[in-house]
């Protein structure tokens, strides 16, 4: 009897090792779908992909509402968002909304904007808005916008200078910024900003998966990697470890 039991345990152990391959699956089953490496070592990669990571591995929707010349926005972009963006981009869908605390009113068939830091800020906002619309690929326009946000020059000069280091179709972007099209695009940024619930009270203002709270805001400013990694439900990439 005892010998049979020992044999059974032995065979069972052997089968478990066989199924798991050479890696060690040494964590409780509730952690098996935590990341791809563990899932692979526990022999459940396919099951995790099929049942656990389908809805949950959607990228974290991170939206930054800001205005081009506000010092706190510059600090957040230059000191936190941009440096970590590359490492987070596989799990974070970043959207930039350059409008912030501006106001708009319609005069004739044009929108007239009034910006917190004056006329130059409105010019910066619409240049960045046009860059987003024309360049489309955030991996190309974000370095350009980041460069503008680091600059002490006025926005048009900054844009020209930055376009030499971060190639974007600068002539098209500047033309757009002075056109009816650019005016309409900036109005769309105003509509997005004014649709915020709760309404924004300051900038920078972030939403994560559509939600803004004071806690989310302060964590974004303190440690965006932790915030995005904690929010992401799929298998954690190396940046989250
Ligand atoms: C991005 O990730 C790499 C590798 O994980 C790491 O070496 C680098 O420091 C990270 N970048 C930042 C800004 O944390
Ligand atoms: C990223 O967000 C934008 C809206 O801000 C959306 O149009 C786009 O489909 C999203 N992309 C992904 C990959 O989720």
mmCIF file of C-alpha atoms and ligand atoms in Angstrom, residues 83-84 87 238-239, ligand 1:
data_model
loop_
_atom_site.group_PDB
_atom_site.id
_atom_site.type_symbol
_atom_site.label_atom_id
_atom_site.label_comp_id
_atom_site.label_asym_id
_atom_site.label_seq_id
_atom_site.Cartn_x
_atom_site.Cartn_y
_atom_site.Cartn_z
ATOM 1 C CA UNK A 83 11.361 60.433 -19.873
ATOM 2 C CA UNK A 84 9.130 57.461 -19.061
ATOM 3 C CA UNK A 87 9.264 52.511 -21.559
ATOM 4 C CA UNK A 238 9.911 44.578 -17.741
ATOM 5 C CA UNK A 239 9.432 48.290 -16.920
HETATM 6 C C1 LIG B 1 13.611 52.131 -19.297
HETATM 7 O O1 LIG B 1 13.786 50.748 -19.129
HETATM 8 C C2 LIG B 1 15.148 50.322 -19.172
HETATM 9 C C3 LIG B 1 15.166 48.807 -19.107
HETATM 10 O O2 LIG B 1 14.166 48.279 -18.301
HETATM 11 C C4 LIG B 1 15.904 50.973 -18.024
HETATM 12 O O3 LIG B 1 17.241 50.603 -18.067
HETATM 13 C C5 LIG B 1 15.787 52.498 -18.140
HETATM 14 O O4 LIG B 1 16.396 53.104 -17.036
HETATM 15 C C6 LIG B 1 14.330 52.889 -18.181
HETATM 16 N N1 LIG B 1 14.200 54.328 -18.405
HETATM 17 C C7 LIG B 1 13.793 55.148 -17.455
HETATM 18 C C8 LIG B 1 13.701 56.576 -17.806
HETATM 19 O O5 LIG B 1 13.450 54.756 -16.351
#
